[in-house]
Tab-separated table of C-alpha atoms in Angstrom:
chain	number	residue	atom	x	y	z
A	192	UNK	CA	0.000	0.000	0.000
A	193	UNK	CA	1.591	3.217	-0.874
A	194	UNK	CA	2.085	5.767	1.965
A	195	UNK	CA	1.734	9.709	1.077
A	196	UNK	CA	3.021	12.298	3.928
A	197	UNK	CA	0.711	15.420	3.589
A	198	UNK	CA	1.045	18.731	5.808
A	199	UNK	CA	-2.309	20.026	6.294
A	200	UNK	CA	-3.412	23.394	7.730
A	201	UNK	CA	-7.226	22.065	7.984
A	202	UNK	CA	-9.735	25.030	9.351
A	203	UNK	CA	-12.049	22.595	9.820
A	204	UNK	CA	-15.672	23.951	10.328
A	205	UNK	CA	-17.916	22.770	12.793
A	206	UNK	CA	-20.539	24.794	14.109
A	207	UNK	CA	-22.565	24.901	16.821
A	208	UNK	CA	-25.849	22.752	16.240
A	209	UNK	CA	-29.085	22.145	18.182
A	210	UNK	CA	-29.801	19.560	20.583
A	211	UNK	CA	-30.517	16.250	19.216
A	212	UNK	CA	-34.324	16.688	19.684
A	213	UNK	CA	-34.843	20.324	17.780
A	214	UNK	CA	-32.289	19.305	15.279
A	215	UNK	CA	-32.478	20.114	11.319
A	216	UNK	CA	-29.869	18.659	9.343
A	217	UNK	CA	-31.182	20.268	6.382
A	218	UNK	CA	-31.262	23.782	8.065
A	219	UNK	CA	-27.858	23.015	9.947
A	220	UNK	CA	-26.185	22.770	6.090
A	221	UNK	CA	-27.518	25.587	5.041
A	222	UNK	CA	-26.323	27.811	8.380
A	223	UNK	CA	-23.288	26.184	7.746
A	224	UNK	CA	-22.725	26.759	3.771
A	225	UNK	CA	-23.965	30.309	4.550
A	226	UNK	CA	-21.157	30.486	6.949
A	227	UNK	CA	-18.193	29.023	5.225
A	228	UNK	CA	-19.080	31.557	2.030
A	229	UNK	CA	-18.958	34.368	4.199
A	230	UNK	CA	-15.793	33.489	5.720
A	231	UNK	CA	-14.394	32.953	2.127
A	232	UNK	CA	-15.847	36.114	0.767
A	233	UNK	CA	-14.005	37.294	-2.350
A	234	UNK	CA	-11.144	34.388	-2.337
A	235	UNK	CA	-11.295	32.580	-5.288
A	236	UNK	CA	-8.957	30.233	-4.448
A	237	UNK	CA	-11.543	28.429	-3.045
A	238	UNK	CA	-13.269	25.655	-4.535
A	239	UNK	CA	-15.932	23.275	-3.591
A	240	UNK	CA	-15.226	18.925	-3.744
A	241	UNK	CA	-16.654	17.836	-6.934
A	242	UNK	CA	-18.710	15.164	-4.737
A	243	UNK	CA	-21.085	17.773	-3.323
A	244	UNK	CA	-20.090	17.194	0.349
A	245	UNK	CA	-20.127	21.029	0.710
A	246	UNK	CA	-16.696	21.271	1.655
A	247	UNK	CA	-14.231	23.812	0.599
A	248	UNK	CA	-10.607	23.682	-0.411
A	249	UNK	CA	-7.516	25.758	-0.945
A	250	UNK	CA	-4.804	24.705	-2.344
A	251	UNK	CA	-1.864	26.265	-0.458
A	252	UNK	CA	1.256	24.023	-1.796
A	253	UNK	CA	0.369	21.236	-4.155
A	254	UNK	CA	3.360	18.607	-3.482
A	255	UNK	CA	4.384	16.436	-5.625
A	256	UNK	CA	3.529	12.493	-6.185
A	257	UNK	CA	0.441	11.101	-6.504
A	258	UNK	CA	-2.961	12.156	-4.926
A	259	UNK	CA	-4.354	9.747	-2.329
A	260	UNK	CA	-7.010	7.583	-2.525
A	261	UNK	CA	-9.583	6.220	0.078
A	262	UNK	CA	-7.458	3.412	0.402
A	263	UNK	CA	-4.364	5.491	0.962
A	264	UNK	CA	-2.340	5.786	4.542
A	265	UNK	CA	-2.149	9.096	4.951
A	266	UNK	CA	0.124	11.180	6.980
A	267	UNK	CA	-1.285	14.407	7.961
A	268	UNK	CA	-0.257	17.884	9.958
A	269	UNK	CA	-2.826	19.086	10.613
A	270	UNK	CA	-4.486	22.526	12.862
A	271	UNK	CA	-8.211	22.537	12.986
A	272	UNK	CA	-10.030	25.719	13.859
A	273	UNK	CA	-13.870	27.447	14.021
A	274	UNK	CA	-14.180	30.034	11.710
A	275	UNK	CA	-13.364	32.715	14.683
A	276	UNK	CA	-9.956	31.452	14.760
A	277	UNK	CA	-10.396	29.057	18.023
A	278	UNK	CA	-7.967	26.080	17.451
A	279	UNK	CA	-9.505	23.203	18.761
A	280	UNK	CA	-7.166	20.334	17.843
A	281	UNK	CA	-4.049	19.868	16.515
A	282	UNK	CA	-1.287	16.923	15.975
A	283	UNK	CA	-0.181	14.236	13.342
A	284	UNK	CA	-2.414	11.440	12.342
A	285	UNK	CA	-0.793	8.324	9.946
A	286	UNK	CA	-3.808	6.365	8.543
A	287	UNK	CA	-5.946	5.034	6.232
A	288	UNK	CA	-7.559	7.757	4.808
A	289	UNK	CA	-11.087	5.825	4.890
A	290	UNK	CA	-10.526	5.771	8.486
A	291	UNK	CA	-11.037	9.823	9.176
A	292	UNK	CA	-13.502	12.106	8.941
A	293	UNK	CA	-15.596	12.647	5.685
A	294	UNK	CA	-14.456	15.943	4.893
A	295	UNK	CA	-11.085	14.867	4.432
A	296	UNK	CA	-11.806	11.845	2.523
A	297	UNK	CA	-13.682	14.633	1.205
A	298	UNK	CA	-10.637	17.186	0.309
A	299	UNK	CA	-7.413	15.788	0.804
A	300	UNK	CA	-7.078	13.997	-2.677
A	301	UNK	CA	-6.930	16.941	-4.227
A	302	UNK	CA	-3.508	17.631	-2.687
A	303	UNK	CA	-0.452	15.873	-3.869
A	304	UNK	CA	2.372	14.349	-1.343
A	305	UNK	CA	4.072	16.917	0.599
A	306	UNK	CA	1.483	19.395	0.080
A	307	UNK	CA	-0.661	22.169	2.177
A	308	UNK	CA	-4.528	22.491	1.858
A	309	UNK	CA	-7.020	24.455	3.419
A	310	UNK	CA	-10.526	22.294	4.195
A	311	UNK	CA	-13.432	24.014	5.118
A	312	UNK	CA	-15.769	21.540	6.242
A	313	UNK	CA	-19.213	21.764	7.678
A	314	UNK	CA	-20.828	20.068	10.256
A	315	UNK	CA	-22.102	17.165	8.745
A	316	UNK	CA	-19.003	16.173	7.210
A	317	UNK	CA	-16.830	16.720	10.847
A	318	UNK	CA	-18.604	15.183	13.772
A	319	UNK	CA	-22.511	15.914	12.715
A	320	UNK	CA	-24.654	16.741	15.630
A	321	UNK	CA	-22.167	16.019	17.980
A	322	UNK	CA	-19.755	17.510	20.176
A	323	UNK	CA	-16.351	16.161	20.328
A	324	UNK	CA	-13.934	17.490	22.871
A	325	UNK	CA	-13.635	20.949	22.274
A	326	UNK	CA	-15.550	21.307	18.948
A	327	UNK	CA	-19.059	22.349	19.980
């Protein structure tokens, strides 16, 4: 299985939701899409996935090499942040990329090995309707 080593600066998105019982996944996406394009404004360096995921990339330093696959092992740098700049994770994951979240199965083959993307990824492609550690 062939191994790529990707840095990643990954803004991920994930926005506040409502509790499980008043929750609209439909009206979540759209608070969320809303937000992402505001926060992008004018740049357009961004692009959305071709699979319709709603997330957003930018292409910061394409690499070199191949783009992984699903099936890839993946080695990623990574930052995640809210939109308001909050970092709520950061670190190095090595794994198969069908083993993370879907907005970077989502966005991450469109970067080549060694390179830097930017992922903006909404809700329902992070962690849903659910809070994980730090990420409301």
């Amino acid at each position: 299985m062939k191994k790529f080593l990707l840095f990643v600066f990954a803004p991920l998105v994930i926005l506040t939701s409502c509790s499980k019982d008043k929750f609209d996944a439909s009206k979540q996406a759209a608070t969320d899409d809303a937000a992402i394009k505001a926060y992008i404004g004018t740049d357009t360096a961004f692009h959305t996935t071709a699979d319709g995921s709603g997330v957003y990339y930018k292409i910061v330093t394409q690499g070199t090499g191949a783009n992984p696959t699903i099936k890839s092992t993946v080695k990623v740098t990574y930052t995640g942040k809210l939109l308001d700049g909050t970092t709520f994770d950061s670190g190095t994951i090595n794994q198969s990329l069908q083993g993370l979240i879907k907005g970077w199965q989502s966005g991450l083959p469109y970067v080549k090995t060694g390179g830097r993307i930017i992922l903006l990824i909404p809700s329902r492609e992070g962690y849903g309707n659910s809070a994980a550690g730090s990420i409301p």
